[in-house]
Coordinates of C-alpha atoms and ligand atoms in Angstrom, one line a residue:
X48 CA 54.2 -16.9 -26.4
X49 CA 53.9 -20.2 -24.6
X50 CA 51.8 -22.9 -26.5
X51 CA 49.4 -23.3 -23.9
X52 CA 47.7 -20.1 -24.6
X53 CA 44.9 -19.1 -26.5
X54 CA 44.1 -15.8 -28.3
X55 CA 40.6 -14.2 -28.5
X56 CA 38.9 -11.3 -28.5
X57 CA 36.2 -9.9 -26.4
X58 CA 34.5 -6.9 -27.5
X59 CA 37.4 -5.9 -30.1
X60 CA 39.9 -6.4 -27.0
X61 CA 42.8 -8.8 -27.7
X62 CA 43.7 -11.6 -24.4
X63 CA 45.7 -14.6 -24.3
X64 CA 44.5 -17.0 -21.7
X65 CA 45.3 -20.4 -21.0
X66 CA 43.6 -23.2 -22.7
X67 CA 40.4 -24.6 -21.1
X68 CA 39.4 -21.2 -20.2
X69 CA 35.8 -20.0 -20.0
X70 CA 34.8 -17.1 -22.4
X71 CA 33.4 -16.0 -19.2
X72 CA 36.5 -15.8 -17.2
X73 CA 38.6 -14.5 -20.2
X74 CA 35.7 -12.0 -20.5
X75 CA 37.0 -10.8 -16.8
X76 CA 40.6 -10.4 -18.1
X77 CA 39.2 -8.3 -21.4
X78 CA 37.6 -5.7 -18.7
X79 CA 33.9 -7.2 -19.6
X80 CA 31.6 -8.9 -16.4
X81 CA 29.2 -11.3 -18.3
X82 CA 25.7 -11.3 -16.5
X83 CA 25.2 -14.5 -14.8
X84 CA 23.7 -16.5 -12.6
X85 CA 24.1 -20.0 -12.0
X86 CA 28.1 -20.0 -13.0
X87 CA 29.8 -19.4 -9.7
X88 CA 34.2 -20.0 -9.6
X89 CA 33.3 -22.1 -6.6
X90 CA 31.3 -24.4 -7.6
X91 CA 31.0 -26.7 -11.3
X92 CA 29.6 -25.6 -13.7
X93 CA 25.5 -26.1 -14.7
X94 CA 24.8 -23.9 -17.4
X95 CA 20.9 -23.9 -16.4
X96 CA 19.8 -20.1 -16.1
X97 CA 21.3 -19.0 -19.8
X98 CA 21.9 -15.5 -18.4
X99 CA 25.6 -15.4 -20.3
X100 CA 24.2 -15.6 -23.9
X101 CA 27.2 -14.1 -26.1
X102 CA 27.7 -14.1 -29.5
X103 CA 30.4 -15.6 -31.0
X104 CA 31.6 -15.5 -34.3
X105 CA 31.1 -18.5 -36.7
X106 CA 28.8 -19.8 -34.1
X107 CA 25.3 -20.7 -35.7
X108 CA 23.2 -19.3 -32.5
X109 CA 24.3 -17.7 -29.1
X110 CA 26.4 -19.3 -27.0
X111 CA 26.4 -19.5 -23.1
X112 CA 29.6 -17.9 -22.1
X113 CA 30.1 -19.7 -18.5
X114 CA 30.0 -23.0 -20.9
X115 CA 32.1 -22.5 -23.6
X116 CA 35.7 -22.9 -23.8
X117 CA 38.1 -19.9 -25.4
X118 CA 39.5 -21.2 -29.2
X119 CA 42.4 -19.5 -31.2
X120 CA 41.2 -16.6 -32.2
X121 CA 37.6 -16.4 -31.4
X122 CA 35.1 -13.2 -31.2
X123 CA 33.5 -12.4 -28.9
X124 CA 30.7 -10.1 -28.7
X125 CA 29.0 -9.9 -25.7
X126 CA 26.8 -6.3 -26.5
X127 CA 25.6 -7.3 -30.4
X128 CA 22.1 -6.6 -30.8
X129 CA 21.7 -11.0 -30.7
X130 CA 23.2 -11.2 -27.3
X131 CA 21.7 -8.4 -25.8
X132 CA 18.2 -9.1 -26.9
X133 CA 18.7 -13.2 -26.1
X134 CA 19.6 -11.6 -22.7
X135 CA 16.7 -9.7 -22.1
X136 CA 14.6 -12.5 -23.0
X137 CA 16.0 -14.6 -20.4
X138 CA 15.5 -11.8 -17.6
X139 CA 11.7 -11.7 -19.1
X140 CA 10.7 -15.3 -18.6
X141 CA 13.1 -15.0 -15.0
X142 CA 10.7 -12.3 -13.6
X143 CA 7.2 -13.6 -14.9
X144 CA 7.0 -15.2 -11.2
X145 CA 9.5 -12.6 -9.1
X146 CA 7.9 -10.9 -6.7
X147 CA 8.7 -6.7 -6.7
X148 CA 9.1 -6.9 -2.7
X149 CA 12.4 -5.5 -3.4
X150 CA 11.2 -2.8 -1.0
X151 CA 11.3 -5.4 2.0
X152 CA 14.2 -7.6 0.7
X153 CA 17.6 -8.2 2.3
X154 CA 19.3 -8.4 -1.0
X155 CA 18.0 -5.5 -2.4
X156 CA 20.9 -3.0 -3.1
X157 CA 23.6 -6.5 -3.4
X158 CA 21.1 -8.6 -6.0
X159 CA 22.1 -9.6 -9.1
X160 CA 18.7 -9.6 -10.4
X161 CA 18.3 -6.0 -9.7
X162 CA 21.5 -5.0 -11.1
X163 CA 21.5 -7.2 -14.4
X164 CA 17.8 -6.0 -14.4
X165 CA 18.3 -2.5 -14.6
X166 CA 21.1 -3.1 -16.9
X167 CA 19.5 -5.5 -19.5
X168 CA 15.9 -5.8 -18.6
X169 CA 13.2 -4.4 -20.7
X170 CA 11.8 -1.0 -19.7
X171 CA 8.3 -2.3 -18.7
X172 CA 6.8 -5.4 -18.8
X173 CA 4.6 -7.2 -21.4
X174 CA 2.7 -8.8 -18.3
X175 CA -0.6 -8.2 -17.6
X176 CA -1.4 -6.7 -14.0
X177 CA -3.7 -9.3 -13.7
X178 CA -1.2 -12.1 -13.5
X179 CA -1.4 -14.2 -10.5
X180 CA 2.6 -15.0 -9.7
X181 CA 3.2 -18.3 -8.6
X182 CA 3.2 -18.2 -4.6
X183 CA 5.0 -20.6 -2.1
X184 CA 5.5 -19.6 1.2
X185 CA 8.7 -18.8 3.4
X186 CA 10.5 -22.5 4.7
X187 CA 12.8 -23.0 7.3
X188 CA 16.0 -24.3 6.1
X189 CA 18.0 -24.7 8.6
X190 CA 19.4 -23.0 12.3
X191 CA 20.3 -19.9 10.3
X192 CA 18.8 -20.0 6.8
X193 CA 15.3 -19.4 5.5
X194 CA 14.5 -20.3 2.0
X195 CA 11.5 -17.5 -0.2
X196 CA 10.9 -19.7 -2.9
X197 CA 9.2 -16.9 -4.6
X198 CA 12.4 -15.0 -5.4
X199 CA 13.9 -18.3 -6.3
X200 CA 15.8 -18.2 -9.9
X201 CA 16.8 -22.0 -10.1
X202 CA 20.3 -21.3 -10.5
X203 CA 21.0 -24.5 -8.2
X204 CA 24.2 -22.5 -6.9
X205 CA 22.8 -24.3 -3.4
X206 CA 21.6 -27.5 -4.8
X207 CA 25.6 -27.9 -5.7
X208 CA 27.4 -26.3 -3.4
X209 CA 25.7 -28.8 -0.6
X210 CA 26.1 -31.8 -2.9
X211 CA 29.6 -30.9 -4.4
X212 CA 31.5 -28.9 -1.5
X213 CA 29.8 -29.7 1.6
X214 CA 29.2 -32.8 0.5
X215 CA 25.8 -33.7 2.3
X216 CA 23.4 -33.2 -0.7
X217 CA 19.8 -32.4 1.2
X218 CA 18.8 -29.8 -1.5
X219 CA 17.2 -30.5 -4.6
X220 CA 15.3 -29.1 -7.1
X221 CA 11.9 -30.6 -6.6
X222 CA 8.8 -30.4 -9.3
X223 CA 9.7 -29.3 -12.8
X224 CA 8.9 -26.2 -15.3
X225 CA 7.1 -22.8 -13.9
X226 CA 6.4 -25.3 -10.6
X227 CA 10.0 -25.9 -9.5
X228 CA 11.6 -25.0 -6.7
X229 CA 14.2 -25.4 -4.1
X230 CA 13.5 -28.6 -1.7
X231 CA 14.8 -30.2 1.2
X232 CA 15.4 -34.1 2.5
X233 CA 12.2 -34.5 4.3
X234 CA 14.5 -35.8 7.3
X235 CA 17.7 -33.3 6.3
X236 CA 18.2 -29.4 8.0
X237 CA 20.8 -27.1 6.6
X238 CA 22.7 -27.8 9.9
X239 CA 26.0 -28.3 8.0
X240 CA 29.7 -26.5 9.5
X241 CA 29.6 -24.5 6.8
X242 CA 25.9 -24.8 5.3
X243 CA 26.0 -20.3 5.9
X244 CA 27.5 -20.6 2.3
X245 CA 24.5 -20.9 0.5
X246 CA 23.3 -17.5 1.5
X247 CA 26.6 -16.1 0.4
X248 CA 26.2 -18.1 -2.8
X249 CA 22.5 -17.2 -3.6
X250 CA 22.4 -14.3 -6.6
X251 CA 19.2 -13.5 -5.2
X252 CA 17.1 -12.7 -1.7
X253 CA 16.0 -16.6 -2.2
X254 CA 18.5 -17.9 1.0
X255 CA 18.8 -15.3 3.7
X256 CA 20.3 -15.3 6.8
X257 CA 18.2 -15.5 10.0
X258 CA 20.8 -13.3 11.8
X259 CA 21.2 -10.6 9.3
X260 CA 17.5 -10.4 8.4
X261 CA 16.1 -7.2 8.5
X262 CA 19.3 -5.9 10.5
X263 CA 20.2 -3.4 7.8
X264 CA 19.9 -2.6 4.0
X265 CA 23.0 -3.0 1.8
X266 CA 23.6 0.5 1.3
X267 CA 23.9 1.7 4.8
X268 CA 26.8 -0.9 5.8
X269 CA 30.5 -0.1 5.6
X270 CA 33.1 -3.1 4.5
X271 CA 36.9 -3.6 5.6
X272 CA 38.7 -6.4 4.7
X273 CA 39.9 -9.0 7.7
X274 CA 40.7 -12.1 9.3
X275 CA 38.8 -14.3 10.9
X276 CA 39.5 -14.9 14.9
X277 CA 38.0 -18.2 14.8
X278 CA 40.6 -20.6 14.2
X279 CA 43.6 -20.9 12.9
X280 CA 42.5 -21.1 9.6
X281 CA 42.6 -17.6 8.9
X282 CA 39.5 -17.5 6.5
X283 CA 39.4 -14.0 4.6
X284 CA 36.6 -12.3 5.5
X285 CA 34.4 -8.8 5.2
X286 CA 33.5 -7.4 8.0
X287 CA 30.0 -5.2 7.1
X288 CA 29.6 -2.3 10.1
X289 CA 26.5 -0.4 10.3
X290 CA 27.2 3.2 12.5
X291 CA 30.0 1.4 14.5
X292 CA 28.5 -1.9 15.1
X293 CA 30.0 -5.2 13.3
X294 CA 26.4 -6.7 11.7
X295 CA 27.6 -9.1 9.4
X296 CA 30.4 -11.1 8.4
X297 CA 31.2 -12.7 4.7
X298 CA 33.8 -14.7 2.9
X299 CA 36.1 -13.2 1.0
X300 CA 37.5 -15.0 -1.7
X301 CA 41.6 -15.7 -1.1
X302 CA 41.7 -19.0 -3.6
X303 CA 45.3 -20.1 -0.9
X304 CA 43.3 -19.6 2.4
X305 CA 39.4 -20.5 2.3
X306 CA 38.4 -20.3 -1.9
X307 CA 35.0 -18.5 -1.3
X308 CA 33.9 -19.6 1.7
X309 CA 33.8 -19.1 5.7
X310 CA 32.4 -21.9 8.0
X311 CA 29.2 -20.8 10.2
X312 CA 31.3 -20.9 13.3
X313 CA 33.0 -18.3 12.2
X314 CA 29.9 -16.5 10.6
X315 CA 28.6 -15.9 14.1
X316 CA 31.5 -15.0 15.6
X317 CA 31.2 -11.2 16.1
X318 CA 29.0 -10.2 18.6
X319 CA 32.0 -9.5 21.0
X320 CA 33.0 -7.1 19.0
X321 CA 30.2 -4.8 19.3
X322 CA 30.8 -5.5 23.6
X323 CA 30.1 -2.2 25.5
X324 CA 31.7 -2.6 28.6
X325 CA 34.6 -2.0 27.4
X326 CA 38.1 0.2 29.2
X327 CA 38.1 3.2 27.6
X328 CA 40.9 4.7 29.3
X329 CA 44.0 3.9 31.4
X330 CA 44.0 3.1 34.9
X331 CA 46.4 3.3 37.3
X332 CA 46.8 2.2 41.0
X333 CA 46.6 4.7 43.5
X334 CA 46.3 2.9 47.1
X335 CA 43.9 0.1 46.9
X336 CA 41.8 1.6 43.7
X337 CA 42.9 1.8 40.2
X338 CA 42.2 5.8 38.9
X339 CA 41.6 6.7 35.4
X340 CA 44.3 9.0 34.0
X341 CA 45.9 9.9 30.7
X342 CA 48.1 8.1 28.6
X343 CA 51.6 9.9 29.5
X344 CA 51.0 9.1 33.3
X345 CA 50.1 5.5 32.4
X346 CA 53.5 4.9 30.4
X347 CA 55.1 6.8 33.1
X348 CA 54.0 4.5 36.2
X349 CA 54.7 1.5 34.3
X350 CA 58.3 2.5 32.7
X351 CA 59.1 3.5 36.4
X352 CA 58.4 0.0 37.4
X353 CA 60.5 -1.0 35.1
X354 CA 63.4 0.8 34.6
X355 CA 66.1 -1.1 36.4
X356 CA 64.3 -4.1 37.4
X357 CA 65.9 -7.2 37.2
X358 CA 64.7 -10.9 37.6
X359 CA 61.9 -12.3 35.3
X360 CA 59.3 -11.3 33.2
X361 CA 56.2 -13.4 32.5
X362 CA 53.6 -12.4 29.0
X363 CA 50.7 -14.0 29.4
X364 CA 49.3 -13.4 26.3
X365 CA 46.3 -14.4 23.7
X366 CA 46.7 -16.1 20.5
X367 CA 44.2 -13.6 19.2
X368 CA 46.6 -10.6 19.7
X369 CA 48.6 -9.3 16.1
X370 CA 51.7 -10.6 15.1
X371 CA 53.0 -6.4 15.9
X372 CA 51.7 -6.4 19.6
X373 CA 53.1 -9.7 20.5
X374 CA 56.5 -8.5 18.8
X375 CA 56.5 -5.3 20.8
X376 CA 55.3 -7.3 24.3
X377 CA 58.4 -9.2 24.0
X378 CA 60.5 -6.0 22.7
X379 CA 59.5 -4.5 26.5
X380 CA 60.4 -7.3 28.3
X381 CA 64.2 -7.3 26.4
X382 CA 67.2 -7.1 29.5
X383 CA 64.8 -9.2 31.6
X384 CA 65.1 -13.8 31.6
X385 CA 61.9 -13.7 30.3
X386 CA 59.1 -16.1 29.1
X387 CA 56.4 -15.8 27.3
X388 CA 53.1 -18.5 26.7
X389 CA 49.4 -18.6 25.4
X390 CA 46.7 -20.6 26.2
X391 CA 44.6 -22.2 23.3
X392 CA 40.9 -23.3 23.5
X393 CA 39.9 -25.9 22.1
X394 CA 36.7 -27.4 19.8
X395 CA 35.4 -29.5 17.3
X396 CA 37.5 -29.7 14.0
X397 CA 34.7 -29.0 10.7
X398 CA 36.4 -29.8 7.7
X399 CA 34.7 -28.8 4.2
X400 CA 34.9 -32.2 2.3
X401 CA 34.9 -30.4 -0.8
X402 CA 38.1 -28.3 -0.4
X403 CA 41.3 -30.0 0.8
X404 CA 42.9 -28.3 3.7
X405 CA 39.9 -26.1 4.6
X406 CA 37.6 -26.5 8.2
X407 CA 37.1 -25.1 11.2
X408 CA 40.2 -25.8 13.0
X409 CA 40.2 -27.4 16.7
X410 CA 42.5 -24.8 17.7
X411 CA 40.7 -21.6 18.0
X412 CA 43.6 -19.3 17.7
X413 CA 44.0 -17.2 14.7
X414 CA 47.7 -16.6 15.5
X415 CA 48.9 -19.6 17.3
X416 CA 51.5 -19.6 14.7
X417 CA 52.4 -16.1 14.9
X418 CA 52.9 -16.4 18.6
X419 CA 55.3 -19.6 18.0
X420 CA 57.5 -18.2 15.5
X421 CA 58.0 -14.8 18.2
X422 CA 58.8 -17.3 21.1
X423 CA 56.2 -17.8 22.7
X424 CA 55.0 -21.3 24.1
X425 CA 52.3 -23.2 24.9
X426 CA 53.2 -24.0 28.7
X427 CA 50.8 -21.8 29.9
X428 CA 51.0 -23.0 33.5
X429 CA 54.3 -23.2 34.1
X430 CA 54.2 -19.6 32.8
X431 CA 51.5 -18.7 35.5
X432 CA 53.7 -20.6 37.8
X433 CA 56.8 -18.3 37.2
X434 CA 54.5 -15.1 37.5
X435 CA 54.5 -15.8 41.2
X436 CA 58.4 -14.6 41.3
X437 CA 58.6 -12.5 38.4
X438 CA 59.0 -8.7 39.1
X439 CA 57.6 -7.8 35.9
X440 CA 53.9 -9.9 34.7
X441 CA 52.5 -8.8 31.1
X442 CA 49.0 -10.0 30.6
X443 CA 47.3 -8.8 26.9
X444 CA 44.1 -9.8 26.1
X445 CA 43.5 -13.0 28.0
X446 CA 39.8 -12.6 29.4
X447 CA 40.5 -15.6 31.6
X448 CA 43.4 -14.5 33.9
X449 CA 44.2 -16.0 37.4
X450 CA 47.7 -15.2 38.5
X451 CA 49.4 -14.1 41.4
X452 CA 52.6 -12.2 41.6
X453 CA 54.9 -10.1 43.6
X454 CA 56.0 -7.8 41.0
X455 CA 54.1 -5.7 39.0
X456 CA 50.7 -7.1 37.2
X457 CA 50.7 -4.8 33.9
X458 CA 46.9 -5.9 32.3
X459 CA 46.5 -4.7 28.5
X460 CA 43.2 -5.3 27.5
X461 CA 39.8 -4.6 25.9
X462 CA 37.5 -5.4 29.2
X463 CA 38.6 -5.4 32.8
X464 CA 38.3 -9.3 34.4
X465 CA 37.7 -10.2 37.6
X466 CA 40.9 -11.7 37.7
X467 CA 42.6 -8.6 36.3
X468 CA 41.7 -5.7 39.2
X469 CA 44.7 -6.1 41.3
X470 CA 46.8 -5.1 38.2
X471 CA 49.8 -1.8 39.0
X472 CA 48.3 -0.1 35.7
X473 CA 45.4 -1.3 33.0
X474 CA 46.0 -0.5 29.8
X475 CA 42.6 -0.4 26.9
X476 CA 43.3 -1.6 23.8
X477 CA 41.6 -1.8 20.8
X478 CA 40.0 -5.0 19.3
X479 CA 40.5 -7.1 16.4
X480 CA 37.9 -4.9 14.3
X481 CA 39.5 -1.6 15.7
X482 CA 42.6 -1.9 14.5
X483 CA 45.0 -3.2 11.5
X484 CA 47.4 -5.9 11.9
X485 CA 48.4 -8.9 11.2
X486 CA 48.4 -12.8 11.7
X487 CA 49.8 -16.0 10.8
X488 CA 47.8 -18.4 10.1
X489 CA 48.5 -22.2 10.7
X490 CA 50.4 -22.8 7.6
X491 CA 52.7 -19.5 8.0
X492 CA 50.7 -17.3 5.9
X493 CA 50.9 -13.9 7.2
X494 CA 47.3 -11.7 6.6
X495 CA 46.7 -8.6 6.7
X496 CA 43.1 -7.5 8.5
X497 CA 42.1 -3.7 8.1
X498 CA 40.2 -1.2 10.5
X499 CA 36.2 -1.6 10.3
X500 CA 35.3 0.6 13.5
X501 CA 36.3 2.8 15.9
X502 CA 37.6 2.2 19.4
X503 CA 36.0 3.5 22.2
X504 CA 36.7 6.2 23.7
X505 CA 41.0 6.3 24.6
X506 CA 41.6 2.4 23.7
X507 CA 44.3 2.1 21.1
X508 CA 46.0 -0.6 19.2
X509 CA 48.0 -2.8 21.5
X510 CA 50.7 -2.4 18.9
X511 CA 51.3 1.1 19.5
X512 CA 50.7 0.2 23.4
X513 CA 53.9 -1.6 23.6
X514 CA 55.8 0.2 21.1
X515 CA 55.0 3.3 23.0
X516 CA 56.2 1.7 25.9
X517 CA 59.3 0.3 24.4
X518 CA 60.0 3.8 23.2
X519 CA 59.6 6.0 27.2
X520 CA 62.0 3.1 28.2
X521 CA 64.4 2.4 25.6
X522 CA 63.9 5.1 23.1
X523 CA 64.5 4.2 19.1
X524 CA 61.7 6.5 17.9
X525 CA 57.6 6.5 17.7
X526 CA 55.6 3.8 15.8
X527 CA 52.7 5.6 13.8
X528 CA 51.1 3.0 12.2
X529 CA 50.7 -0.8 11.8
X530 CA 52.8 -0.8 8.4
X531 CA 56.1 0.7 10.6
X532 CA 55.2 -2.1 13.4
X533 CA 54.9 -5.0 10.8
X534 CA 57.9 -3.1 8.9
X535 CA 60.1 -3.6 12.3
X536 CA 59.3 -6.3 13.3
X537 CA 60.3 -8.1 9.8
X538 CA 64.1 -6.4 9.9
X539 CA 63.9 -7.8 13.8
X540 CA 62.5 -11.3 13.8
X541 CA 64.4 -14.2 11.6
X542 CA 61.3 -15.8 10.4
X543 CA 59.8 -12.6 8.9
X544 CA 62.6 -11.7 6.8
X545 CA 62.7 -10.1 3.5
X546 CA 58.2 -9.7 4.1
X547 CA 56.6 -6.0 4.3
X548 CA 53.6 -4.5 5.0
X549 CA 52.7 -3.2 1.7
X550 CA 54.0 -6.2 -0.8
X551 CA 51.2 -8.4 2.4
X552 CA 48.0 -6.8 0.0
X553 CA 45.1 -8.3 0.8
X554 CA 46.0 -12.0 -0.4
X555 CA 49.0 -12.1 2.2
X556 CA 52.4 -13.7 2.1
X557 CA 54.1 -17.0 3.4
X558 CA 56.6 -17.0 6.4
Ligands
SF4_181 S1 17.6 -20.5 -3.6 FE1 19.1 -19.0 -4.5 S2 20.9 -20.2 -4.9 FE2 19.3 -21.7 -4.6 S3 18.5 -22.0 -6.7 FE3 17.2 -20.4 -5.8 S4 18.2 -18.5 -6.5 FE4 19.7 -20.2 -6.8
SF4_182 S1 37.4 -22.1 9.3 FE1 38.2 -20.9 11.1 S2 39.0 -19.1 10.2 FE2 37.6 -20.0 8.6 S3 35.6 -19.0 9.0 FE3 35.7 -20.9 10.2 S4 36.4 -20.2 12.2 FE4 36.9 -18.6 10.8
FES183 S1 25.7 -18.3 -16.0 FE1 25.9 -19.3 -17.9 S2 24.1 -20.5 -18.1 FE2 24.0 -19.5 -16.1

């Protein structure tokens, strides 16, 4: 066993950790979650709210577990009789001045109080009825975060994620004792890139989020795992649905990508998702009007325009669009000179001083990389420019299309432009939260994101789209799901060699 690692034991089970662990995190490895509050990975450690009381041998009192390094062969007991009942006196003094609006809280059904509550608390309390709680009222933080100092537990996780991560330390704790709470610079807002965090961060209803508030209680909301569209980050994130409608996004931790946090331009950036006017079935041209029709006629008309065609194609395609559906656009377009470009929008680089090589990104493309590595390039007019003669235009996903052409305009996409109605055949497809897929971030890490609704009514992956259509035209078999599209495109493209689907997870893999 390598020198550099210690052996404990945590409620009678043996780990070996490396040294400079935290009983706490060794805790994790032993199978045991230590109740906590102010110790967050993310941020340093305070060791203020004395929630992680565990008794350790030889020790001559309990010890806080989110402060003390493991030793060769230290006990751990985190359920004796001393820590359990040092424990519950901590949860005492923490709810003297909690309010029970629990009932009308966003936390409620996601707090930590709650849960550690109802699994260390006392059974009733030793409080009088009469008791008049300490009251503050409700502050304005910031453009998106309200601060209820009554629920406030002083764990400072905000105080030092502003002053340590973000670095732009408005928060404090102001006043001392059964008086303190949670201040602000009289001249500072929690208008920081990335200030969202705190809500994230807070173990408690204290910090909530304007746009969530009230929207929906814990327990009714779905999760699925994804990526944010963004940037080109590729921040982790959990997309929370509520009966088919995206209501919430939240960091998910991925320690290579974003730690444990998403910037606020990406927080908000979910609305389109929910978008009703949506195509919800193929179209085809018949005369001057496109027809809705079924899927076999659409890859009919459109394999007909292709079969035998020669000359060029042009894809016209988004940097949003999986690493799958860009691989199959280009698979159609295979016997044609083709080309293939993006556009990318542009904005304000945020970085997170805190956390080398995390911001917002000024490219707002969450698979400009993707698209790169597949071919595709960033001449987006002289693309256009070549559309005019091509017999064959691809356009997927690209809300902002103007091109003319004398071939056939083939539009694959979620909502029907102006720019888009003199298209041969319109194809719907799902959206980012609709489907699974992948993309590559800007430092070649490919990410998985998974389903978290359903499409509307016929609109389908635009993996399966393409492959489809590769398939009426070419043949080489059906493409069932995104694991066979990733799966194929890896033995097909150089760059993505030797990767699959299922070895992706949920951390992802580097080209
Ligand atoms: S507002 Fe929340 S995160 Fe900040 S100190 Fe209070 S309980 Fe902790
Ligand atoms: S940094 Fe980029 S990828 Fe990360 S949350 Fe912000 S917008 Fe999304
Ligand atoms: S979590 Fe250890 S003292 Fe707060």
């Amino acid at each position: 066993m390598p020198d550099d690692l210690v052996n404990l034991t945590i409620d009678g089970v043996a780990v070996s950790v490396p040294k400079g662990t935290l009983v706490i995190e060794a805790a994790k490895q032993a199978g045991v979650l230590v109740p906590h509050y102010c110790y967050h990975p993310g941020l340093a450690v305070a060791g203020v709210c004395r929630m992680c009381l565990v008794d350790i041998e030889k020790a001559p009192k309990l010890q806080i577990a989110c402060a003390t390094q493991v030793a060769e062969g230290m006990v751990v007991r985190t359920q004796s009789a001393q820590a359990k009942s040092g424990r519950m006196g901590v949860l005492e003094l923490l709810l003297i001045n909690h309010p029970l609006d629990c009932p009308i809280c966003d936390q409620a059904g996601e707090c930590e109080l709650q849960d550690f509550t109802f699994q260390e608390g006392r059974p009733a309390t030793r409080y009088s009825p009469d008791y008049a709680k300490r009251f503050n009222p409700v502050e304005d933080f910031g453009p998106d975060v309200l601060y209820v100092p009554n629920r406030c537990i002083l764990c400072t996780r905000c105080v030092r994620f502003m002053e340590d991560v973000a670095k732009e330390p408005v928060l404090n704790v102001s006043e001392r004792g059964d008086r303190a709470y949670i201040g602000i610079h009289s001249e500072g807002r929690l208008d920081h890139p990335w200030a969202g965090n705190v809500v994230d961060l807070c173990p408690v209803g204290s910090l909530l989020s304007k746009d969530f508030l009230h929207k929906a209680r814990a327990w009714e909301l779905d999760k699925a795992a994804s990526i944010c569209t963004g940037c080109s980050q590729g921040c982790n994130i959990t997309l929370d649905t509520r009966e088919n409608v995206v209501v919430r996004v939240r960091p998910r931790s991925n320690l290579e990508v974003n730690r444990y946090f998403i910037c606020d331009h990406g927080r908000m950036n979910y609305r389109w998702m929910n978008r009703g006017d949506r195509i919800e079935a193929p179209l085809v041209r018949r005369g001057s009007e496109l027809h809705a029709t079924d899927w076999d006629e659409a890859f009919d008309v459109v394999a007909s325009r292709l079969r035998g065609a020669g000359g060029k194609a042009v894809a016209l395609v988004s940097p949003k669009a999986s690493t799958e559906a860009l691989h199959f656009a280009r698979e159609l377009c295979r016997g044609l000179e083709w080309s293939g470009a993006f556009q990318l929008v542009m904005g304000e680089e945020a970085p997170l001083a805190g956390v080398p090589s995390l911001a917002l990104r000024a490219e707002r493309a969450p698979n400009r990389r993707g698209a790169e590595l597949l071919g595709y390039g960033q001449d987006y007019a002289a693309a256009v420019a070549a559309a005019e003669t091509a017999s064959l235009v691809l356009v997927l996903d690209e809300p902002d299309i103007s091109v003319r052409t004398a071939g056939a305009l083939i539009y694959v996409g979620t909502v029907l432009p102006e720019g888009a109605r003199d298209a041969q055949v319109v194809l719907p497809i799902a959206n980012v939260a609709e489907e699974e897929g992948t993309f590559v971030n800007r430092d070649g890490r490919v990410q998985r994101y998974f389903q978290a609704k359903v499409a509307p009514g016929m609109a389908r992956p635009a993996w399966w789209v393409f492959s489809e259509l590769v398939a009426t035209l070419n043949g080489g078999g059906h493409v069932g799901t995104a694991a066979e599209a990733f799966d194929r495109l890896a033995a097909s493209v150089e760059a993505f060699r030797g990767l699959s689907y299922s070895r992706l997870g949920f951390a992802g893999a580097s080209v």
